[in-house]
Structure formats: structure tokens, C-alpha cells
Short mmCIF file of C-alpha atoms in Angstrom, two decimals:
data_model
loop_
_atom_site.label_atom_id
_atom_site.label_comp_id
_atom_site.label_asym_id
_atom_site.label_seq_id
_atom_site.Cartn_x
_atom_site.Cartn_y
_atom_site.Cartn_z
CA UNK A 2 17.67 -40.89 19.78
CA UNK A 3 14.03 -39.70 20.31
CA UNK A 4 15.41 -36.17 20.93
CA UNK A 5 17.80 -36.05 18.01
CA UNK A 6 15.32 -37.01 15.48
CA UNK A 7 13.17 -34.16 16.77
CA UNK A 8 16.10 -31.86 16.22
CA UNK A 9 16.41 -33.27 12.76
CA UNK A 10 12.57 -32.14 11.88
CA UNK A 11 12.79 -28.76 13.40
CA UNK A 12 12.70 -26.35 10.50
CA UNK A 13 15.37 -24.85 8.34
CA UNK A 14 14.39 -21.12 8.15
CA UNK A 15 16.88 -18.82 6.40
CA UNK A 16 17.95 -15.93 8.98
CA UNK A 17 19.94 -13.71 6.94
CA UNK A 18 22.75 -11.89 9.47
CA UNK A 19 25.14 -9.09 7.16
CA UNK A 20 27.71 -7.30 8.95
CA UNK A 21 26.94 -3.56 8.12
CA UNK A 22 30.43 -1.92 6.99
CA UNK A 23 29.06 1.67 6.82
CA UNK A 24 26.20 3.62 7.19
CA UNK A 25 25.98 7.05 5.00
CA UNK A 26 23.55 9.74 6.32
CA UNK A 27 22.02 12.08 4.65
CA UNK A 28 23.47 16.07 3.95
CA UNK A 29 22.46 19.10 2.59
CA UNK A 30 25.45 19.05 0.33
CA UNK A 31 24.96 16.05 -1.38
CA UNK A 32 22.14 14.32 -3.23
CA UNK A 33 20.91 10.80 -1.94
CA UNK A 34 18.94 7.90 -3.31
CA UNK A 35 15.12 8.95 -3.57
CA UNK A 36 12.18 6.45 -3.08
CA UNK A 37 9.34 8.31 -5.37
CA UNK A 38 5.50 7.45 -4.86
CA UNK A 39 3.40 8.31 -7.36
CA UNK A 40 -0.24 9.84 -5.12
CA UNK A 41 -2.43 8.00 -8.64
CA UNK A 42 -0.70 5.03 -9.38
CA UNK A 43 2.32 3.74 -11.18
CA UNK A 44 3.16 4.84 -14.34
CA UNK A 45 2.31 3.39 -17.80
CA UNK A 46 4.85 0.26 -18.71
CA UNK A 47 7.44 1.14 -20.99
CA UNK A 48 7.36 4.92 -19.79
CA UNK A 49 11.18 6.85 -19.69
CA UNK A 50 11.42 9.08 -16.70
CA UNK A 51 12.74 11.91 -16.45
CA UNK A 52 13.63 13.48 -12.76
CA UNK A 53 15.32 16.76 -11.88
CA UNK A 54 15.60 17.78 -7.69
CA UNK A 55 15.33 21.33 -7.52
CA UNK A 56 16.26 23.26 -4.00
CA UNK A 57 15.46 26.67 -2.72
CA UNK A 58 17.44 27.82 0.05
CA UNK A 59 15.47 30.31 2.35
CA UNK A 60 15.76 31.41 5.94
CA UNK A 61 14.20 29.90 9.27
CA UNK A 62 13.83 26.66 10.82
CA UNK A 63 13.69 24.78 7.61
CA UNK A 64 16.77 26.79 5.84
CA UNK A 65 16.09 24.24 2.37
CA UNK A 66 13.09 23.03 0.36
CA UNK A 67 13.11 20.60 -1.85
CA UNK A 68 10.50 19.85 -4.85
CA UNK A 69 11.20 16.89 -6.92
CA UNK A 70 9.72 16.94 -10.63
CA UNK A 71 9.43 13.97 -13.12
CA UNK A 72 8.65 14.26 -16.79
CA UNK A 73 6.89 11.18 -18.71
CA UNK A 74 5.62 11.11 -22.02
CA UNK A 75 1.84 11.47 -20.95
CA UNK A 76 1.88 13.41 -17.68
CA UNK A 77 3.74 15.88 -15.10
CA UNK A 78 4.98 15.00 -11.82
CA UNK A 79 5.69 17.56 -9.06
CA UNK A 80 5.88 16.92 -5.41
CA UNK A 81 7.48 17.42 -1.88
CA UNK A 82 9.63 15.48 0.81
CA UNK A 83 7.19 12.78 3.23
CA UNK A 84 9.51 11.48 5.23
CA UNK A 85 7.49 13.45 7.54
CA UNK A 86 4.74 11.39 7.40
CA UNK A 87 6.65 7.78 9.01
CA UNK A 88 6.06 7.31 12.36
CA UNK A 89 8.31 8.87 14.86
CA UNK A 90 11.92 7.46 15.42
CA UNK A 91 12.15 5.76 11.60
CA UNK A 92 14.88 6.53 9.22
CA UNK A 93 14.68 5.09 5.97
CA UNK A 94 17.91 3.05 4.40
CA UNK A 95 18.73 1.78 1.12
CA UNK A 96 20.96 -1.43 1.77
CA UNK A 97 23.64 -2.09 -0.75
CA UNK A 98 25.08 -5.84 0.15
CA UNK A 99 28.23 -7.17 -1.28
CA UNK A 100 27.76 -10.87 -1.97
CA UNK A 101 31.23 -11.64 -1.89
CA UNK A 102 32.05 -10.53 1.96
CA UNK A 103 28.52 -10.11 3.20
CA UNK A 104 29.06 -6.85 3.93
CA UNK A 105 26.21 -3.94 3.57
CA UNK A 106 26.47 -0.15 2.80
CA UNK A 107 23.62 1.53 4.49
CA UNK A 108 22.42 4.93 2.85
CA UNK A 109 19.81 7.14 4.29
CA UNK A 110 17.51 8.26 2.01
CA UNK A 111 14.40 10.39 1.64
CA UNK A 112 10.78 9.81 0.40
CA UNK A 113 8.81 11.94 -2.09
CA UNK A 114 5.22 11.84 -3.21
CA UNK A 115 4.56 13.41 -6.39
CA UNK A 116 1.31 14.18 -8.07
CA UNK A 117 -0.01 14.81 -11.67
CA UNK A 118 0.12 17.80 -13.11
CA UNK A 119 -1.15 18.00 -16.31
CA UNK A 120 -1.41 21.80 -17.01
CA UNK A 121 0.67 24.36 -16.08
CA UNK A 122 -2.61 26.48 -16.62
CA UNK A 123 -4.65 23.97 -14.48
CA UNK A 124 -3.40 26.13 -10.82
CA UNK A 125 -3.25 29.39 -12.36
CA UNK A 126 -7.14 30.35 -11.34
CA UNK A 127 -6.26 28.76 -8.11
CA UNK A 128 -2.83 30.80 -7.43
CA UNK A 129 -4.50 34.42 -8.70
CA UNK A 130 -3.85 37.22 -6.42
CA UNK A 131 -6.27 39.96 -5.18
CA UNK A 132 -5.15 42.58 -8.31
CA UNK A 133 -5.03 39.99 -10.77
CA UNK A 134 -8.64 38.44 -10.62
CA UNK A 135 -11.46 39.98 -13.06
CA UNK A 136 -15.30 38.62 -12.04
CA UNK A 137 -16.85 39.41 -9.23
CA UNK A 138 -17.02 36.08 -7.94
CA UNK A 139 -13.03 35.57 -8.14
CA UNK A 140 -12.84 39.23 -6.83
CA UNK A 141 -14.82 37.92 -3.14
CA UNK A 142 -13.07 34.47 -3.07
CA UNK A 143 -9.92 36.42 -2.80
CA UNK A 144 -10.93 39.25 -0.22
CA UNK A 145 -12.43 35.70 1.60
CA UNK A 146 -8.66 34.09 1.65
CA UNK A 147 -7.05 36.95 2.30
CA UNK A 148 -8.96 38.53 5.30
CA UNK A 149 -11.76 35.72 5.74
CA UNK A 150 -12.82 33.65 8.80
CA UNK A 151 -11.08 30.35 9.14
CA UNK A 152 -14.64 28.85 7.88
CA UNK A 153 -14.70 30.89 5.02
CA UNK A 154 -10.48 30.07 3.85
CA UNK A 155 -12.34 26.38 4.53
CA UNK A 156 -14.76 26.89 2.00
CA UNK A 157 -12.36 28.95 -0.48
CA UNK A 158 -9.93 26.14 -0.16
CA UNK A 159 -12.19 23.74 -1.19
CA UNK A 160 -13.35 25.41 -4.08
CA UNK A 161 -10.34 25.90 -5.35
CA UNK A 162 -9.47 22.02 -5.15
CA UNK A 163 -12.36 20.82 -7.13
CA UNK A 164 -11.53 23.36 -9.42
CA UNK A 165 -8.14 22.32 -10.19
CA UNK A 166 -9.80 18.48 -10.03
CA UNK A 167 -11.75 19.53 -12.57
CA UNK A 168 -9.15 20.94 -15.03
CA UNK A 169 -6.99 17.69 -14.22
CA UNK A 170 -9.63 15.38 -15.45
CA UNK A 171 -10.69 17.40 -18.96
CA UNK A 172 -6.38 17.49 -19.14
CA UNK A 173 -6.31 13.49 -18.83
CA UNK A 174 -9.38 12.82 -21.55
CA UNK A 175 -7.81 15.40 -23.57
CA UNK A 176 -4.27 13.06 -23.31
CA UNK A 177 -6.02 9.83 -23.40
CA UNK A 178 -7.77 10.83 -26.68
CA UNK A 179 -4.21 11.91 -28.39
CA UNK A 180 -3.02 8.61 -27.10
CA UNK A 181 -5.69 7.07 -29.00
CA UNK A 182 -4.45 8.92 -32.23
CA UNK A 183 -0.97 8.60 -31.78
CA UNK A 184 -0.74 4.78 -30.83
CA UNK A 185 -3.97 3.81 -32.94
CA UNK A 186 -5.39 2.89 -29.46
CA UNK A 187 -9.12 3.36 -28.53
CA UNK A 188 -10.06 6.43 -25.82
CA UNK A 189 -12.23 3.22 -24.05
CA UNK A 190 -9.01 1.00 -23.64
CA UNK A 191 -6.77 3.74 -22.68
CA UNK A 192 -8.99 4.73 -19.97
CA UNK A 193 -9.54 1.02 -18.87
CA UNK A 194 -6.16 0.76 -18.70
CA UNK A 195 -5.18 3.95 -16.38
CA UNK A 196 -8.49 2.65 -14.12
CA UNK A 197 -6.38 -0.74 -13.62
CA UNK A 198 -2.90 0.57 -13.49
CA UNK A 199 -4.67 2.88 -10.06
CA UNK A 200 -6.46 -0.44 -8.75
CA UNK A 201 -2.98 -2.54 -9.22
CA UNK A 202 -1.26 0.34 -6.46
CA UNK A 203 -3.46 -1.58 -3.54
CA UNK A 204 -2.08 -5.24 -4.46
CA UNK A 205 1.18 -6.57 -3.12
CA UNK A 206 3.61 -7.95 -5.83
CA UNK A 207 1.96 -10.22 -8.05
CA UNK A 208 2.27 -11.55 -11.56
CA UNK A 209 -1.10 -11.54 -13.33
CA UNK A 210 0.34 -12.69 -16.51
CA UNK A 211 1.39 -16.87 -14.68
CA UNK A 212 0.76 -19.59 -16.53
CA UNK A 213 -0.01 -21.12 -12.42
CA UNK A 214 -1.82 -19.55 -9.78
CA UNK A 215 0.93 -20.60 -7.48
CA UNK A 216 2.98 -18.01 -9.35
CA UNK A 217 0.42 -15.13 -9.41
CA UNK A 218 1.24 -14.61 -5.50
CA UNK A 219 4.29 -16.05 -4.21
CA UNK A 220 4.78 -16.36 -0.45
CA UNK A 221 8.35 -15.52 -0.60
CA UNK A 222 7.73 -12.53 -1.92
CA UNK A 223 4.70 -11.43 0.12
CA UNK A 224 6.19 -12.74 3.47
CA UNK A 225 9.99 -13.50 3.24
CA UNK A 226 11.52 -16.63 5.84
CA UNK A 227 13.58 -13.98 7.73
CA UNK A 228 10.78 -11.38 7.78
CA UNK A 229 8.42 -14.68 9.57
CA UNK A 230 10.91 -15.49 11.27
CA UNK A 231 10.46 -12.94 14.07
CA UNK A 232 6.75 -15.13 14.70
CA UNK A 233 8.69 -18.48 15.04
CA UNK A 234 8.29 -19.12 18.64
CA UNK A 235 4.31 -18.39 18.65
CA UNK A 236 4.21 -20.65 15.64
CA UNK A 237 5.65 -23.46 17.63
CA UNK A 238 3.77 -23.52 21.02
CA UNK A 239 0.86 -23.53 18.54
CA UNK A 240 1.68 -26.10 16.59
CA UNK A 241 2.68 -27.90 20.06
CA UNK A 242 -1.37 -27.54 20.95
CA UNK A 243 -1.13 -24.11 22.84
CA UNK A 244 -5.09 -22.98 22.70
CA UNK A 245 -5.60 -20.15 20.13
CA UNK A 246 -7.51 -18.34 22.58
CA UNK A 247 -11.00 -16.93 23.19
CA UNK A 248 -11.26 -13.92 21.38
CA UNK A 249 -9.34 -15.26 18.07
CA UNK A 250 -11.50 -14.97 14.93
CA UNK A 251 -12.88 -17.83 13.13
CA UNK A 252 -9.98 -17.38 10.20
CA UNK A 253 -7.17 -17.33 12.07
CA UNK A 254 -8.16 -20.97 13.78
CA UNK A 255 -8.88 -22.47 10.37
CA UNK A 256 -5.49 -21.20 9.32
CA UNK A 257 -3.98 -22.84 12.11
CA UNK A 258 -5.69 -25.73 11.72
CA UNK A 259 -4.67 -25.91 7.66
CA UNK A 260 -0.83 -25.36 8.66
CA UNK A 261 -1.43 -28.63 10.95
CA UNK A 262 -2.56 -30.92 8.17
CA UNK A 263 0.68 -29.89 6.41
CA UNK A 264 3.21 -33.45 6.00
CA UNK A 265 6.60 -31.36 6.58
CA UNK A 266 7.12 -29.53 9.67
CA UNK A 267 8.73 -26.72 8.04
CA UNK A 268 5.48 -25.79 5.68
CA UNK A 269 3.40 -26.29 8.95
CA UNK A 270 5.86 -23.77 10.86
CA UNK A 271 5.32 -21.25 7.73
CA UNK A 272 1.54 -21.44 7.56
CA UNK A 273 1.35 -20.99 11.13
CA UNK A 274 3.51 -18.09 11.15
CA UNK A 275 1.47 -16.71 8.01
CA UNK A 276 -1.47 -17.07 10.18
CA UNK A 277 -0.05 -15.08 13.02
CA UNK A 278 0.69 -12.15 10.69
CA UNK A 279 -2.97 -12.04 9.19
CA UNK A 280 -4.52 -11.75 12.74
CA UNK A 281 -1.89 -8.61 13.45
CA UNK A 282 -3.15 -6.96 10.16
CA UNK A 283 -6.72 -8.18 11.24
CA UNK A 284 -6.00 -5.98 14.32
CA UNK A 285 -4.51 -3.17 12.86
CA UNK A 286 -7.69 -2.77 10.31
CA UNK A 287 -9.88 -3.33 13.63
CA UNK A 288 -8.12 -0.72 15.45
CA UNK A 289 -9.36 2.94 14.85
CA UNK A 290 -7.08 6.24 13.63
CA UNK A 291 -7.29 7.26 18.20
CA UNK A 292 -5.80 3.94 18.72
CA UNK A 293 -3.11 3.38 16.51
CA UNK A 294 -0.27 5.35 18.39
CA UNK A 295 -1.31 2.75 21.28
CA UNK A 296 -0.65 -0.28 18.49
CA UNK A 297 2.14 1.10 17.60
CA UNK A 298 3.79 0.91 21.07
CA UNK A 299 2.40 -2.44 21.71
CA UNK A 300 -0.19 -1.90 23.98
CA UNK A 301 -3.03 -3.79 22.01
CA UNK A 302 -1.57 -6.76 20.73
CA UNK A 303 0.57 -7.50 23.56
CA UNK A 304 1.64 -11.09 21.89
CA UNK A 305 3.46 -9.69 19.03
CA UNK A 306 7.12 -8.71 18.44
CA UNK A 307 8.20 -5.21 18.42
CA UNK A 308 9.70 -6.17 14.54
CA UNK A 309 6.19 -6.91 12.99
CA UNK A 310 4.27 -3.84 14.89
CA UNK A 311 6.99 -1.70 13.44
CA UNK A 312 6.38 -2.73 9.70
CA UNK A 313 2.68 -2.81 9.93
CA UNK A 314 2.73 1.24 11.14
CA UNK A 315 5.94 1.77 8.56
CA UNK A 316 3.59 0.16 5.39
CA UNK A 317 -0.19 1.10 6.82
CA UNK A 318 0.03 4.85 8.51
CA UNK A 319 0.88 8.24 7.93
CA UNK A 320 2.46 10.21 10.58
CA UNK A 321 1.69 14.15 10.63
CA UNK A 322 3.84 15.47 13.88
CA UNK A 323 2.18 13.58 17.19
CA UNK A 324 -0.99 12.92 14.79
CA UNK A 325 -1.10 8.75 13.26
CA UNK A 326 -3.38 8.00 10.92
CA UNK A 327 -4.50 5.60 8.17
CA UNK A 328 -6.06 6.40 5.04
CA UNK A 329 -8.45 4.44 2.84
CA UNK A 330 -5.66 3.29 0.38
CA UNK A 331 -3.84 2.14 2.80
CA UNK A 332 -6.92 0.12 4.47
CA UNK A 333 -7.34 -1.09 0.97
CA UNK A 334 -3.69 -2.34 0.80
CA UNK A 335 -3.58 -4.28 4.33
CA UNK A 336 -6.90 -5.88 3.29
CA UNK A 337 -5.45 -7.24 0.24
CA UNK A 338 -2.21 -8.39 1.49
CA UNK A 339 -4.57 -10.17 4.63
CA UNK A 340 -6.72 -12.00 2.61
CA UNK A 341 -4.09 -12.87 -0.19
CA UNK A 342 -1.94 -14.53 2.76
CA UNK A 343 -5.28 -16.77 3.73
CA UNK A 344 -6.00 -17.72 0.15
CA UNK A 345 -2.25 -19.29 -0.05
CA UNK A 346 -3.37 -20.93 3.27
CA UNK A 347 -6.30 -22.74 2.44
CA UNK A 348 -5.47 -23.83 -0.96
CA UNK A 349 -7.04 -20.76 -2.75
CA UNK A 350 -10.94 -20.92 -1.27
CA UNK A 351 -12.29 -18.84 1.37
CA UNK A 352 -15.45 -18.73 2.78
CA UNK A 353 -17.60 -15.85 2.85
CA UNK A 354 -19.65 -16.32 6.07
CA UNK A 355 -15.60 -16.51 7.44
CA UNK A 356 -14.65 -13.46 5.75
CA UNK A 357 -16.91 -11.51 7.16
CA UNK A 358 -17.40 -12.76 10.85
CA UNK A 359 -13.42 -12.67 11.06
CA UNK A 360 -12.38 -8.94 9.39
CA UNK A 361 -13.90 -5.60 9.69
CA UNK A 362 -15.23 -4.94 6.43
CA UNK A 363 -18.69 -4.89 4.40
CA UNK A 364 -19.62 -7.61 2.11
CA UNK A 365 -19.84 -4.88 -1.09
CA UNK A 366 -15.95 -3.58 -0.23
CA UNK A 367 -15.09 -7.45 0.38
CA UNK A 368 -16.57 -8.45 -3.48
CA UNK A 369 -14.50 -5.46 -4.72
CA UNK A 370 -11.30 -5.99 -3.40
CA UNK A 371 -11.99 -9.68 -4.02
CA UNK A 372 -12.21 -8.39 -8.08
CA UNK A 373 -8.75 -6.36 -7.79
CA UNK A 374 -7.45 -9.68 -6.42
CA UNK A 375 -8.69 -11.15 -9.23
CA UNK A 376 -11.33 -13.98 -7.11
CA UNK A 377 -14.38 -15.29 -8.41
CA UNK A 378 -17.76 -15.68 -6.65
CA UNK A 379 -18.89 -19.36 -6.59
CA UNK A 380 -22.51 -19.79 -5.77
CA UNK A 381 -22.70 -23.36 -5.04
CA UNK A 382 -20.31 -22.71 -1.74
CA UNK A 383 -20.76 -19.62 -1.35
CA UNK A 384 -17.11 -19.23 -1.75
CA UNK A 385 -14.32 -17.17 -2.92
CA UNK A 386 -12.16 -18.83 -5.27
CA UNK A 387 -8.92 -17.49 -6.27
CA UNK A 388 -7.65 -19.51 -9.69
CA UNK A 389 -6.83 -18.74 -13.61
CA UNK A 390 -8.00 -17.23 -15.46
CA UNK A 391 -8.63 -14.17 -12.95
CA UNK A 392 -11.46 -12.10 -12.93
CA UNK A 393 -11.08 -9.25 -15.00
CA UNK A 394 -12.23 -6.62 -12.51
CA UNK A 395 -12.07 -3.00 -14.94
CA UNK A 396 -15.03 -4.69 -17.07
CA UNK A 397 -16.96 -5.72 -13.99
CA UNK A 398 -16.40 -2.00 -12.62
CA UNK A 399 -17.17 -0.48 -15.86
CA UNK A 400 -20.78 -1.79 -16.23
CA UNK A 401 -21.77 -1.26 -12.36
CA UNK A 402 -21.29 2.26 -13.13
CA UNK A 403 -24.02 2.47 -16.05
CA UNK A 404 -27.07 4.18 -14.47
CA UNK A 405 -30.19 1.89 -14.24
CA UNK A 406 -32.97 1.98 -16.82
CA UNK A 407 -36.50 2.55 -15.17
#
């Protein structure tokens, strides 16, 4: 009897099995579904867009390019395929499941990243040619790109990009302020809002309009049962008193510890699983641009499954040919996802001394993304608290960029 009661407490996590009925891969002949990154952020709410694929066939090893352009009421989009960029070996595929027979369609599909373009005029000093520049200045930059030393093209090329940086900005004040006219909306709040909208791009998917904090970040959203799944058996021999280990950080034993003062056993299985997946992001953010092509084969965290190492380099790194890297944003966006996943853990209240002994980061990036989060500072524990209302992090930004009076 003692055995079969244990079997009645194990947990009942979902593990979702479809039968796939066909997979579709992608030709030159036809036009798949597109999964579109925007480089500065999603676009305003309530914005109709407006996409048109163009191709250009043209002769060598890549016989077709493709440019993908999207039209919005207040900016441009242009930009270029990235499926380049995952790491080496991973296809992309949009499932289509049929609830009826549990059958899926699989369709392989490619990835663009577009960028703003504002003004069509914005490139044209950049794109000039030799006979069509007038001052002297424009006349040497182009005898520099043309027949310079790879320094010098350096040096031209980034020129040329703060130029265009430069047009792109006076382009979006110019917009914001018709905006302002058009929609009776003030240049300050249209501003504050496009500043939020590009700090919202590092958050997972959240809901900063619940009436609960329980709601702003849901679990099953961040970290799905299947997806946690994959950590099950390390989440049992350490709920069954397996030691954590020697070199694991001070968070990832409190989060253990909180999953054990859980009543139900399945809760206790999730937080412990939760916990496992913070201290793979924890080493993935520890783990310098040389070293991630070693993560992603496994060879630094030896303990986890090949499932969650795939994800974490599919969602975290850019892959240029042999080359795997990570950028800031996407530092930024494993950061927030990490410390969200403790907050849910311990019951919305970190501690700052355990912040920062436990993850790579400085305390003036961890008050920051702590803000975006939408966490407040309390003194008297020298705590992060994470409840409603949120911080409202634009303001806070806005002021600690006014210059100081001396």
C-alpha cells in the first residue's frame, strides 16, 4: 500500500505527444510563413501592417535574394533573411495542430530582421558614388572606400553609420512631433512611449495591465509543463535530498529549498524544475562569447539535457558561419527571464546581497532591469519586491538622464 500511495502523489505533468502528418519544406517557388523581428522594438498597438517580399534573382552561389519591406503608419521597415544567424543544424517550423486527430502540419519557415527606415533620403549621402559627390570631404571619403586600406574603409564605414544614425533620429522627432498634431498627443508622451515599447522587447510575455501580480507573469507561459518536463528527473533526486553541490550559487539552493516547503508534490516538482532552468541561464550569462560553442555541445553543464541547451543557444545567440555569439539584448533578455522565474519562486522578494553573489551582473544593470521588470527597491530589507502597482521605469529613466546642477 505504502508504494501505491507514493504512486498516487507523483506528479501529473502534461507531456504533449502529436503525431506529425507532414512536414512542408521550404522552395524557391513558393512563398512560406515569415517570423519578422523588428531590430528597435515592436510596433505601436493598433498599427496595420503592410508587408510585400520582393526577390532578385542573380547568378552565383546564392542564385536569389530576398528583402522583405513593411509599411506602418509612422515608420519604414526594410530588411534581409537571418536564418543565418541560428546555430548550426536548426531549422525553424511553424506547427499547425489539428485538435480533432492530433495531428500536426510542420512548415519550414524563414526569419527576417527588419530595421527602420524613415527616409528614403536618410542613405542617399551614404550610397553616393565617386562622380556623384560635390565637397571635398565627400570627394576623399570616396577615393578612401574605393581604393583605401582596410583601416581606412573601417573608418569610412563608420562615418557613414553615424551619419545615417543621425538622419534617423531628426526623421523620428520630426514623426513624433506630427504625431503630436495629428492625435492631439504631446512630443514628451510620444517619445516616452517609443522609449518603453524598446525596453518591453527584453521582457518575456507579461501583462502589465493585471488586476494580480500572479497574472503579470504567468509560469505557464514563461516555462510550459512539457517544456520542464525535460528537467523532471533532476527535480526528483533533489527533492529526494540529492546534495545541490559545491559550486551551486546561493539562489539556486534557496530556490530549492522554497520548492520543498511547497504542500503538493506537484508545485514542489515545478519549482524545483524552475530552479534547474535559472542555474542553466545563470551559466549561459556566466559563460563568455569563446565558450559558448562548447555550451552549446554540452561540454560545460554536463548535468543538463540536450533539449534545454538547445533552446537557450536558439533564444540567447547569434550564429555568423562557425562564429557564436551573444549580444547585449540578448544578455538583457536571459537576465530578465532568470530573475522573473526566481521572483515566482520566492513569493515575489529577492534579496540583493543574493542577486548579486549568485549572477554575473553589476548592481547599477541589476536596479535597471529590476525597473523594466517593474520591481521596487525596499530599504528596510534591502530587497527587491516585485508587486502592483509596478514601477513605472520610463519616468525613473527620464530624470537620471537630466545633467547635474553644480
Amino acid at each position: 500500500m505504502g508504494s501505491e500511495e507514493d504512486g498516487e502523489r507523483r506528479p501529473k505533468m502534461k507531456k504533449r505527444k502529436y503525431v506529425i502528418e507532414d512536414v512542408v519544406m521550404r522552395t524557391n517557388n513558393k512563398i512560406e510563413p515569415l517570423l519578422v523581428n523588428f531590430a528597435n522594438g515592436q510596433p505601436l498597438e493598433g498599427s496595420e501592417l503592410k508587408g510585400t517580399l520582393h526577390r532578385r534573382e542573380k547568378q552565383g552561389v546564392n542564385s536569389t535574394h530576398k528583402l522583405l519591406t513593411i509599411k506602418t503608419p509612422f515608420l519604414g521597415y526594410a530588411g534581409s533573411q537571418t536564418n543565418a544567424q541560428m546555430p548550426v543544424g536548426m531549422t525553424m517550423f511553424l506547427g499547425i495542430l489539428d485538435s480533432h486527430t492530433g495531428k500536426m502540419r510542420l512548415i519550414e519557415t524563414s526569419q527576417y530582421t527588419v530595421q527602420p527606415v524613415l527616409k528614403d533620403t536618410a542613405f542617399h549621402n551614404a550610397s553616393k558614388g565617386p562622380d556623384e559627390v560635390n565637397t571635398y570631404d565627400e570627394k576623399q571619403e570616396a577615393i578612401a572606400a574605393s581604393f583605401g586600406s582596410k583601416k581606412a574603409k573601417q573608418a569610412v564605414a563608420r562615418r557613414r553609420q553615424n551619419r545615417v544614425e543621425t538622419d534617423t533620429m531628426s526623421g523620428a522627432i520630426d514623426q513624433a512631433a506630427a504625431a503630436a498634431g495629428d492625435q492631439a498627443l504631446g512630443v514628451e508622451e510620444f517619445m516616452e512611449q517609443q522609449e518603453g515599447t524598446s525596453l518591453i522587447t527584453i521582457l518575456p510575455p507579461c501583462d502589465r495591465k493585471a488586476t494580480t501580480i500572479l497574472d503579470v507573469y504567468k509560469l505557464g507561459e514563461l516555462a510550459p509543463d512539457d517544456f520542464l518536463a525535460q528537467l523532471q528527473e533532476q527535480a526528483e533526486a533533489l527533492l529526494g535530498g540529492q546534495d545541490p553541490g559545491p559550486t551551486s550559487t546561493l539562489l539556486f539552493r534557496e530556490m530549492v529549498e522554497n520548492a520543498r516547503h511547497e504542500h503538493k508534490f506537484g508545485n514542489q516538482l515545478r519549482l524545483a524544475c524552475v530552479a534547474l532552468l535559472v542555474k542553466h541561464l545563470v551559466a549561459f550569462l556566466d559563460c563568455k562569447n569563446p565558450l559558448l560553442r562548447d555550451f552549446g555541445k554540452g561540454r560545460i553543464m554536463t548535468d543538463c539535457c540536450n533539449g534545454v541547451v538547445a533552446w537557450i543557444m536558439q533564444e540567447y545567440t547569434l550564429a555568423q558561419g562557425n562564429f557564436i555569439t551573444k549580444t547585449k539584448k540578448d544578455e538583457d533578455r536571459a537576465f530578465c527571464l532568470s530573475l522573473i522565474l526566481a521572483f515566482i519562486s520566492s513569493r515575489y522578494e529577492l534579496s540583493v546581497s543574493t542577486l548579486l553573489q549568485s549572477i554575473p551582473i553589476k548592481r547599477d544593470r541589476l536596479d535597471l532591469l529590476m525597473k523594466v521588470i517593474g520591481a521596487n527597491y525596499s530599504t528596510s530589507s534591502h530587497s527587491y519586491v516585485l508587486k502592483l502597482p509596478l514601477a513605472k521605469y520610463s519616468q525613473n529613466f527620464k530624470k537620471s538622464k537630466k545633467p547635474k546642477k553644480r
